[in-house]
Tab-separated table of C-alpha atoms (C1' of nucleotides) in Angstrom:
chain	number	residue	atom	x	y	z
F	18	UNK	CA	7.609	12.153	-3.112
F	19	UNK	CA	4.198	13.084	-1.584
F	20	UNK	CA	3.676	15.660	0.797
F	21	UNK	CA	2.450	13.180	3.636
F	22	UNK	CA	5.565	10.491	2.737
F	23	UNK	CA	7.667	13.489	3.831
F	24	UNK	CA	5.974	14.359	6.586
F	25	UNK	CA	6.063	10.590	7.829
F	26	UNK	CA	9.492	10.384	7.173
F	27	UNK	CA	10.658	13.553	8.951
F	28	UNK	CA	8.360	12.283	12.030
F	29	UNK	CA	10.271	9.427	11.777
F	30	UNK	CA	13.450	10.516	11.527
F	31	UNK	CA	13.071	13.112	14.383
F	32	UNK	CA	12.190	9.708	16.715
F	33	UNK	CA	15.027	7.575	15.895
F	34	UNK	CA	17.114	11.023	16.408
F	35	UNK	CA	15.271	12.218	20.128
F	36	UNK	CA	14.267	8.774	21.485
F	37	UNK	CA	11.179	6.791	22.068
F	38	UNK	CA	8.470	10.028	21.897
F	39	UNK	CA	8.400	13.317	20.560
F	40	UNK	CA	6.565	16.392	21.234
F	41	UNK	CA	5.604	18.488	18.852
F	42	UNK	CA	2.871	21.102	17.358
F	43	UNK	CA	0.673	20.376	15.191
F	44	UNK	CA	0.716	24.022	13.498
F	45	UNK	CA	3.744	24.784	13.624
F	46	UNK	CA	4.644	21.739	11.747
F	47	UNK	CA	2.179	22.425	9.158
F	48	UNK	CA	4.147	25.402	8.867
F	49	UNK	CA	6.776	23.874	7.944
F	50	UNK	CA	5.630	21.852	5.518
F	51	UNK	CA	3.587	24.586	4.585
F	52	UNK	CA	-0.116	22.606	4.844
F	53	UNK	CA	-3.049	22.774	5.890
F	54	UNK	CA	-2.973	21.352	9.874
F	55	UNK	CA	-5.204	18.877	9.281
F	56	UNK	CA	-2.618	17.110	6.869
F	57	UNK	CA	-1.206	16.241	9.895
F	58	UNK	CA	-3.493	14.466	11.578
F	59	UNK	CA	-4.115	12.528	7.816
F	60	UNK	CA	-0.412	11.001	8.593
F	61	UNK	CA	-0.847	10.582	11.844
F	62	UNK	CA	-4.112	8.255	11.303
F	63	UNK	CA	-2.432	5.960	8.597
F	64	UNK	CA	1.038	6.004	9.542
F	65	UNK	CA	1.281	6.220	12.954
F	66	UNK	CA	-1.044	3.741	14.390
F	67	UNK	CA	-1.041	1.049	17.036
F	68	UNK	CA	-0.727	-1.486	14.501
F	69	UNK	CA	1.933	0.139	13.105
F	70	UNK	CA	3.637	0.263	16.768
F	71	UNK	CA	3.045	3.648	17.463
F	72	UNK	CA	0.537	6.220	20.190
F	73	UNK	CA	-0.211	9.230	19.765
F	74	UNK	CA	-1.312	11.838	22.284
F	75	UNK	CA	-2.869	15.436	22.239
F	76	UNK	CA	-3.765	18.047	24.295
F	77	UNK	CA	-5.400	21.225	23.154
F	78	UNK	CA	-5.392	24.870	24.222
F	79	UNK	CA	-2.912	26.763	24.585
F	80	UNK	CA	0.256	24.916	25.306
F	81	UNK	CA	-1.144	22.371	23.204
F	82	UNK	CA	1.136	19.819	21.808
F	83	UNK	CA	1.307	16.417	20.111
F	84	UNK	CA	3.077	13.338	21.284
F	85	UNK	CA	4.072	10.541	19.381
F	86	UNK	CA	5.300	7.409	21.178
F	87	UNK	CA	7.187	4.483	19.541
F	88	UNK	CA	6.282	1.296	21.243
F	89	UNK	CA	8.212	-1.552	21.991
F	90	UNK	CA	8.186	-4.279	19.958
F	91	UNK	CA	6.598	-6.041	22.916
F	92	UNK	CA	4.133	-3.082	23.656
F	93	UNK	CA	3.046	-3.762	19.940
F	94	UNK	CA	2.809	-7.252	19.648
F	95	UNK	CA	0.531	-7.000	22.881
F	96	UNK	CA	-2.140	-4.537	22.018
F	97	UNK	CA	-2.634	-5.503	18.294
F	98	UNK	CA	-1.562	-8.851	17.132
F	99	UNK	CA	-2.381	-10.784	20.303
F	100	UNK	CA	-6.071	-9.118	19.973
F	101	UNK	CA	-6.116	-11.127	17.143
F	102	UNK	CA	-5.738	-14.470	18.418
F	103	UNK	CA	-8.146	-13.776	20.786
F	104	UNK	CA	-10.896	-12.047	18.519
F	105	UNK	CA	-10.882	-14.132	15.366
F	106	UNK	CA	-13.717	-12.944	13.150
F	107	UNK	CA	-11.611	-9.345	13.352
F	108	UNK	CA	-8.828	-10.232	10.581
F	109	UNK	CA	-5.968	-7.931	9.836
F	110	UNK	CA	-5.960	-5.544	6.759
F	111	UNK	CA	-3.321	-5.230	4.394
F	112	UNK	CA	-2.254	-1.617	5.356
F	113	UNK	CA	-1.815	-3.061	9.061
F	114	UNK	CA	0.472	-5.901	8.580
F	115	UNK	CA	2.404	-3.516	5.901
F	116	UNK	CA	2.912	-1.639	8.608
F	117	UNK	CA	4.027	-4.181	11.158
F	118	UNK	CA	6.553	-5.580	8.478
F	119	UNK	CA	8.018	-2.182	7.795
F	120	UNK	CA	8.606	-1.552	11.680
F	121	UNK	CA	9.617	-5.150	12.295
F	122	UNK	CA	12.399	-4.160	9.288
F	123	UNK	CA	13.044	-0.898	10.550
F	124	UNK	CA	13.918	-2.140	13.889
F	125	UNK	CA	16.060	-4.773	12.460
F	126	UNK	CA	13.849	-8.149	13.709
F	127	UNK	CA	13.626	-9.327	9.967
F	128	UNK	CA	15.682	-8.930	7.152
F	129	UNK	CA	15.198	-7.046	3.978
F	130	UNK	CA	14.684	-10.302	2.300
F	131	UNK	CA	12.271	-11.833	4.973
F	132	UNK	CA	10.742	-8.557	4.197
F	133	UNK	CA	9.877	-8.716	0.774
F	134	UNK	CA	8.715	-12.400	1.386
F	135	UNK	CA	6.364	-11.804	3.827
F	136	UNK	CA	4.779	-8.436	2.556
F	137	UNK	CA	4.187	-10.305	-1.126
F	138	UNK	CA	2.874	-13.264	0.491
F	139	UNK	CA	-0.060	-10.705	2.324
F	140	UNK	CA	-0.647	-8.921	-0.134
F	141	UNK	CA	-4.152	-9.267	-1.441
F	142	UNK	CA	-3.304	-10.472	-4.786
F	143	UNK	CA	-1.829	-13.371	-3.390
F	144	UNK	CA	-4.426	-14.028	-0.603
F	145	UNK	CA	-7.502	-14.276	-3.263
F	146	UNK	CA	-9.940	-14.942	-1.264
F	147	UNK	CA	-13.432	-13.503	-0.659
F	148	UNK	CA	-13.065	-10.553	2.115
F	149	UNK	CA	-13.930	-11.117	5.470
F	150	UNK	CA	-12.187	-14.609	5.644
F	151	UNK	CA	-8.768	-12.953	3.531
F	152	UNK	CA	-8.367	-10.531	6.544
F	153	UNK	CA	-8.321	-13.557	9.233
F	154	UNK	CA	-5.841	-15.653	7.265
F	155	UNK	CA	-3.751	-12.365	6.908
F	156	UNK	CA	-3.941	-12.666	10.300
F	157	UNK	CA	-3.213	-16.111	10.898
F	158	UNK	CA	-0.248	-16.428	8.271
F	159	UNK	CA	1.567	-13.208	10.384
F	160	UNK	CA	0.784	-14.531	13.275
F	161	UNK	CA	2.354	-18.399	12.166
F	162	UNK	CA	5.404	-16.096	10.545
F	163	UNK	CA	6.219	-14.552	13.941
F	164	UNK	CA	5.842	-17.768	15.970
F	165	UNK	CA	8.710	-18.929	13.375
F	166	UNK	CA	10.477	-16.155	14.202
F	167	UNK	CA	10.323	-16.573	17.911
F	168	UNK	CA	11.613	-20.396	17.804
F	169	UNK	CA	14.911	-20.960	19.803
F	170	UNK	CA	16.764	-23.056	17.845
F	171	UNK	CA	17.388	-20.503	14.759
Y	6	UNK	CA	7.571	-1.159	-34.670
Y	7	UNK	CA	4.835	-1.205	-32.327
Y	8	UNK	CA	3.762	1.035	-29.841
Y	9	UNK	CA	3.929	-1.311	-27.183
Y	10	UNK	CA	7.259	-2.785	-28.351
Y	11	UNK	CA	8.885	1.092	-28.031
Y	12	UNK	CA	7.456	1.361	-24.704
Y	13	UNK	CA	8.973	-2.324	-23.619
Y	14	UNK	CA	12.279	-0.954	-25.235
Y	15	UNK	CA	11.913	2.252	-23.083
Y	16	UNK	CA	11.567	0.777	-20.033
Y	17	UNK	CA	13.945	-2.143	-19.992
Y	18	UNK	CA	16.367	0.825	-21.673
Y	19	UNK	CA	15.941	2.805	-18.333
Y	20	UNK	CA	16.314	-0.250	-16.444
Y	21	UNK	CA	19.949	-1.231	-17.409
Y	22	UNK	CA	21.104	2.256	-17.468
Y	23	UNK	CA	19.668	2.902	-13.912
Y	24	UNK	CA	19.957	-0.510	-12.246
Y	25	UNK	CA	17.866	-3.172	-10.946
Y	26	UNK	CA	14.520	-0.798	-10.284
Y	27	UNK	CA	13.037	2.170	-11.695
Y	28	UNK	CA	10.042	3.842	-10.416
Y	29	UNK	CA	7.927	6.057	-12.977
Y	30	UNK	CA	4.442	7.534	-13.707
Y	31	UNK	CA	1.522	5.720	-15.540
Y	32	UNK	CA	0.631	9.225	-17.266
Y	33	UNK	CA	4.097	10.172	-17.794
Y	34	UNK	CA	4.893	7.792	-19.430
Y	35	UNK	CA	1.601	8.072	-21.241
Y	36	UNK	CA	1.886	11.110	-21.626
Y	37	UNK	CA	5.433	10.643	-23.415
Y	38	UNK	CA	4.268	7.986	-25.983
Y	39	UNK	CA	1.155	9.891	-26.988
Y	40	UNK	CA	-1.003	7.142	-25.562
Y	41	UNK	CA	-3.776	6.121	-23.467
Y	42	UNK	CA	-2.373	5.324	-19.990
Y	43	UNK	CA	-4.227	1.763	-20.257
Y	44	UNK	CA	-1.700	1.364	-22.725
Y	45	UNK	CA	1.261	0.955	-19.910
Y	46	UNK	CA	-1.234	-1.224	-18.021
Y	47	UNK	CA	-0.863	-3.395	-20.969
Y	48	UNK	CA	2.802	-3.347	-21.850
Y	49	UNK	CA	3.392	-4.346	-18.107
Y	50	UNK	CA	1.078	-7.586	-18.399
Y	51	UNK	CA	2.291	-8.668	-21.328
Y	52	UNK	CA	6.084	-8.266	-21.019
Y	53	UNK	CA	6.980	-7.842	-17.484
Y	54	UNK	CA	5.174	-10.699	-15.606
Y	55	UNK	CA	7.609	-12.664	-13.201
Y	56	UNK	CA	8.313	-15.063	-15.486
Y	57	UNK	CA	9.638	-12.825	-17.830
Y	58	UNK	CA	11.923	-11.788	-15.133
Y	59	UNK	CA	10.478	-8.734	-13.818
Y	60	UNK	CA	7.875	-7.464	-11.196
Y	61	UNK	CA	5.891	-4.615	-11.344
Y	62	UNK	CA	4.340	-2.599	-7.798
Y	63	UNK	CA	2.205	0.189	-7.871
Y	64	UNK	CA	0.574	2.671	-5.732
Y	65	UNK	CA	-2.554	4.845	-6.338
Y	66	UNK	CA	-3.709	8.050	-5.244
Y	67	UNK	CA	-1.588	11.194	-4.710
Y	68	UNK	CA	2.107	10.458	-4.991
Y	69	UNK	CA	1.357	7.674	-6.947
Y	70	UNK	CA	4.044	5.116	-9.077
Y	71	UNK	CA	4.861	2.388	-11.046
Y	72	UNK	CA	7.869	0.585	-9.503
Y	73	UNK	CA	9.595	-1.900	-12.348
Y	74	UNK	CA	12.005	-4.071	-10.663
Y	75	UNK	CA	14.199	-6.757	-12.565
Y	76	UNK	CA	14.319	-10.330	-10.980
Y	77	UNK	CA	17.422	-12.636	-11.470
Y	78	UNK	CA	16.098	-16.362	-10.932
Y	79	UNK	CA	19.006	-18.824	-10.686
Y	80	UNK	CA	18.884	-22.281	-11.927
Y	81	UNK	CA	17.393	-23.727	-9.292
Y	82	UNK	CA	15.085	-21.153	-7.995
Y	83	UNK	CA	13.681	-21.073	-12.081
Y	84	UNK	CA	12.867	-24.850	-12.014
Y	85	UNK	CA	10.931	-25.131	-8.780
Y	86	UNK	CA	9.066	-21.938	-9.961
Y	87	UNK	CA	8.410	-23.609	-12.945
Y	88	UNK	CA	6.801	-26.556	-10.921
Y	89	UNK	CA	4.799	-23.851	-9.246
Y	90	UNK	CA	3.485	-22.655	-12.399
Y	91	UNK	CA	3.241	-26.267	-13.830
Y	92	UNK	CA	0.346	-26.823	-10.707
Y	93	UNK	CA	-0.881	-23.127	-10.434
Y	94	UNK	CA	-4.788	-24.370	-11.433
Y	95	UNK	CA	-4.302	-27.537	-9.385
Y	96	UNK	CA	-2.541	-26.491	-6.472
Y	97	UNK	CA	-0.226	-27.964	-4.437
Y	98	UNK	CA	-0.196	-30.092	-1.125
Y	99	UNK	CA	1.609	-29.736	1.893
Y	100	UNK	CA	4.211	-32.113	1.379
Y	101	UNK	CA	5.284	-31.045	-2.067
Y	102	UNK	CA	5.885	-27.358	-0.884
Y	103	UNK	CA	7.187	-29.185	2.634
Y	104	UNK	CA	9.856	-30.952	-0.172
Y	105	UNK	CA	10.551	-28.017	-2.167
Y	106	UNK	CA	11.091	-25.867	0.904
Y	107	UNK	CA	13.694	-28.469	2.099
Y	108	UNK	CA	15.296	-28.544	-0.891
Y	109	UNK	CA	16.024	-25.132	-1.456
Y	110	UNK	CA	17.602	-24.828	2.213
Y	111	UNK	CA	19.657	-27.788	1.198
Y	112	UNK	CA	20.921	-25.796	-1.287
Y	113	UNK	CA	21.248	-22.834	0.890
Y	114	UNK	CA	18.885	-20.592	-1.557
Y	115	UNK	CA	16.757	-19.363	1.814
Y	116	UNK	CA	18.368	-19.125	5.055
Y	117	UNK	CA	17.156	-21.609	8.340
Y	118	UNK	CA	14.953	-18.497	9.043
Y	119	UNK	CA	13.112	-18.446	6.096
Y	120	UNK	CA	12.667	-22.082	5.923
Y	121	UNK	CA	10.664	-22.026	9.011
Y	122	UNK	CA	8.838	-19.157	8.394
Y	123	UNK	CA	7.489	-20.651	5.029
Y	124	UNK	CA	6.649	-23.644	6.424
Y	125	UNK	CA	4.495	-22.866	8.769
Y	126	UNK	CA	2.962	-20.404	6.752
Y	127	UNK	CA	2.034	-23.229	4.363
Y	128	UNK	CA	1.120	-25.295	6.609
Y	129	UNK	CA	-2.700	-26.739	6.293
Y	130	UNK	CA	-3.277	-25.252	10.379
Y	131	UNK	CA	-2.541	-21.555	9.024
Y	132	UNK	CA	-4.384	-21.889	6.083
Y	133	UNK	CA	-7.206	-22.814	6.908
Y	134	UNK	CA	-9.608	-22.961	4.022
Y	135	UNK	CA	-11.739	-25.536	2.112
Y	136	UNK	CA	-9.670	-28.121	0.488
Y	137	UNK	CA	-9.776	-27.758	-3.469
Y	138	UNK	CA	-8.887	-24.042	-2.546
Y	139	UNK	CA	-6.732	-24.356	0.205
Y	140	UNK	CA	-3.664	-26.167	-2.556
Y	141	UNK	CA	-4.378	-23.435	-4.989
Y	142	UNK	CA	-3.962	-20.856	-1.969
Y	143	UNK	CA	-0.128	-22.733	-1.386
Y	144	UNK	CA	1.004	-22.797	-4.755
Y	145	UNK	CA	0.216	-19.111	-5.162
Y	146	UNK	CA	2.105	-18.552	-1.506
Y	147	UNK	CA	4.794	-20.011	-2.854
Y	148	UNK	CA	5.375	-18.562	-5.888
Y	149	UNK	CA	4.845	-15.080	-4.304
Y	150	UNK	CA	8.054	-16.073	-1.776
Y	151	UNK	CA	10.044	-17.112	-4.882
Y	152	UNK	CA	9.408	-14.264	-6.284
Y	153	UNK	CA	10.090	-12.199	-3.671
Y	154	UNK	CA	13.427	-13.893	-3.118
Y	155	UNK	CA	14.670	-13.127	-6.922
Y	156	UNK	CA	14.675	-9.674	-6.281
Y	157	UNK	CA	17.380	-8.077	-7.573
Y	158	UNK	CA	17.141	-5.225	-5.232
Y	159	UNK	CA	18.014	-7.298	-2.356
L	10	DA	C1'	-14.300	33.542	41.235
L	11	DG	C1'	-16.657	33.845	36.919
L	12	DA	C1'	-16.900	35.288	32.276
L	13	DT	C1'	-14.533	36.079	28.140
L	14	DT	C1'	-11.148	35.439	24.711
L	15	DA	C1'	-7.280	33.329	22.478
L	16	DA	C1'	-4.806	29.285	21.342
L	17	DA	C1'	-4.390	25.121	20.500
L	18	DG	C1'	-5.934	20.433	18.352
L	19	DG	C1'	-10.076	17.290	16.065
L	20	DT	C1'	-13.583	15.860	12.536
L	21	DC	C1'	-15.596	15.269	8.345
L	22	DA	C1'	-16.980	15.826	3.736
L	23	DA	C1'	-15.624	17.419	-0.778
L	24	DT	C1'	-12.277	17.201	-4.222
L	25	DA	C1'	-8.043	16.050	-6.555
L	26	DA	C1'	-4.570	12.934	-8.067
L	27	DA	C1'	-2.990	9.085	-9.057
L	28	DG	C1'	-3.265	3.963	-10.969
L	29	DG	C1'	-6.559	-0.407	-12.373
L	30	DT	C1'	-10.067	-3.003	-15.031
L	31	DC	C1'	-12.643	-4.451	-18.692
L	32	DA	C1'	-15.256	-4.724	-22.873
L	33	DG	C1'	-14.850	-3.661	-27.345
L	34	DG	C1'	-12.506	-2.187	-31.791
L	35	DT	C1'	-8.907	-2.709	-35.514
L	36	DG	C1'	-5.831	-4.927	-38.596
L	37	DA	C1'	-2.571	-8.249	-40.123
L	38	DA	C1'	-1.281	-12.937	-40.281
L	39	DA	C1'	-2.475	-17.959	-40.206
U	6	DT	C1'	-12.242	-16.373	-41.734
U	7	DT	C1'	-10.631	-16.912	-37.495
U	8	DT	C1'	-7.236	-15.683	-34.361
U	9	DC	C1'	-4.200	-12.825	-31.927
U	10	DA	C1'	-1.702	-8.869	-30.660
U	11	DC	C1'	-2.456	-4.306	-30.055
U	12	DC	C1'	-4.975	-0.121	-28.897
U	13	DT	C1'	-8.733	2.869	-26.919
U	14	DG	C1'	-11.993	4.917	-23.761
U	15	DA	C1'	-15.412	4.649	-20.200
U	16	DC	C1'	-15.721	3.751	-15.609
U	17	DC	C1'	-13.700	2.250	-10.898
U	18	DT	C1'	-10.749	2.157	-6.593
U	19	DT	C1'	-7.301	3.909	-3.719
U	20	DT	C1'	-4.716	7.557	-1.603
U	21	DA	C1'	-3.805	12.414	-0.686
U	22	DT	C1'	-5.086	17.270	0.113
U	23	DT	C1'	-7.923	21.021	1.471
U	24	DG	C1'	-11.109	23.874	4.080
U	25	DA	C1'	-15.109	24.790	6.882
U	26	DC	C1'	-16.627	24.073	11.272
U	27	DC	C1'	-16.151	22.061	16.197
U	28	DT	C1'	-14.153	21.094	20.958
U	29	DT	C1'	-10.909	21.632	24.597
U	30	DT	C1'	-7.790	24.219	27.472
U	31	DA	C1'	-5.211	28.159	29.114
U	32	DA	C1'	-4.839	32.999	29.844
U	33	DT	C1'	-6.873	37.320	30.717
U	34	DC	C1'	-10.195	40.564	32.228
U	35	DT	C1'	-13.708	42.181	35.133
DNA sequence: AGATTAAAGGTCAATAAAGGTCAGGTGAAA
DNA sequence: TTTCACCTGACCTTTATTGACCTTTAATCT
């Protein structure tokens, strides 16, 4: 497993263990995982992301620290997929809905099999299409998914 | 015996003596048969398509794999897959999928969920494209959530 | 208070470490 | 002699890792 999986995973882990947000240092967990520091910013930019339904803070200095928030499911939903509906040229890449379908497993909203489903049907291989429109219907195909999802009569 | 035959032999030998998925390296495995690694690339799309009964994932980069996962397609799942396949150039319009989709809730092979999650996925509002493509863009929907659903790592 | 220094974290470009694609070659069988 | 499965290597794309250099903030020293 590769240095940054770890890294994610340990972030991860220390979340569902402490709560909703973490503090941490950016060093000293580099330390730990014996890396150089920016390796952790590397996770933090592709793993961590508002898509992805996370924030991350900083300060610097001494006494420096990072935070990592997990959002709501409702927190997420508002700042990234409802930007889409609004902006529609923008389109959704296939790293950011991979992301939202691994948080919307991990937090138990869809199963393992609605999972696979839905992460095969994005993928790019099954969306050929030429690239800026395949990012919009990404978009549009989540965004009919989790309408289905919200119905009240399932 | 061939090259590529060993290699299949390999491979689906690791897969019933480990269990439904294995994950591996392209130059590993390479490495081991005294090959090119195109070579795997190959053996994969030639003998472990879906419709063989097995699908392949990969990941590049640092950390990278070759997941091999085995699919078990029941009788009725294989036939409307076969249909799929059948109109793969032609595509498929919304009503056919609409039918298929009903009767594979009939038969309780996808939940009430997934039913209405496919649906309107398929639906000609989500995708909206230009119309020879847009029943091409179904059928290969489809048989991605088929596929998905014959997972055997469910 | 103001200047200096130490202690964080941030950015970016270069490089490494995978896997993917494709055009062409070979050889045996139809 | 044409076809088809198999095999190879050159080149490409994606993802991860590293290190040099930069900015911000707190603590310390006149």
């Amino acid at each position: 497993m590769s240095l940054s999986r770890r890294i994610e995973e340990y972030i991860k882990r220390l979340l569902t263990e402490t709560g909703d947000a973490i503090e941490l240092q950016r060093s000293h967990l580099a330390n730990t995982f014996q890396c150089v520091p920016s390796q952790i910013n590397y996770v933090l930019s592709t793993r961590f992301t508002p898509s992805q339904g996370y924030l991350v803070e900083s300060k610097r200095g001494g006494g420096g620290y990072l935070r990592i928030i997990k959002l709501s499911w409702d927190e997420t939903m508002a700042s990234e997929a409802k930007q889409v509906l609004q902006n529609e040229n923008t389109g959704l890449e296939q790293w950011e809905v991979e992301g939202m379908l691994k948080r919307l497993y991990e937090e138990a909203r869809i199963t393992k099999r609605e999972y696979f489903i839905l992460k095969s049907i994005i993928s790019r291989d099954t969306l050929q299409v030429e690239l800026p429109q395949r990012d919009i219907l990404r978009a549009r195909i989540i965004q009919a998914a989790l309408t289905a999802l919200n119905r009240s009569d399932l």
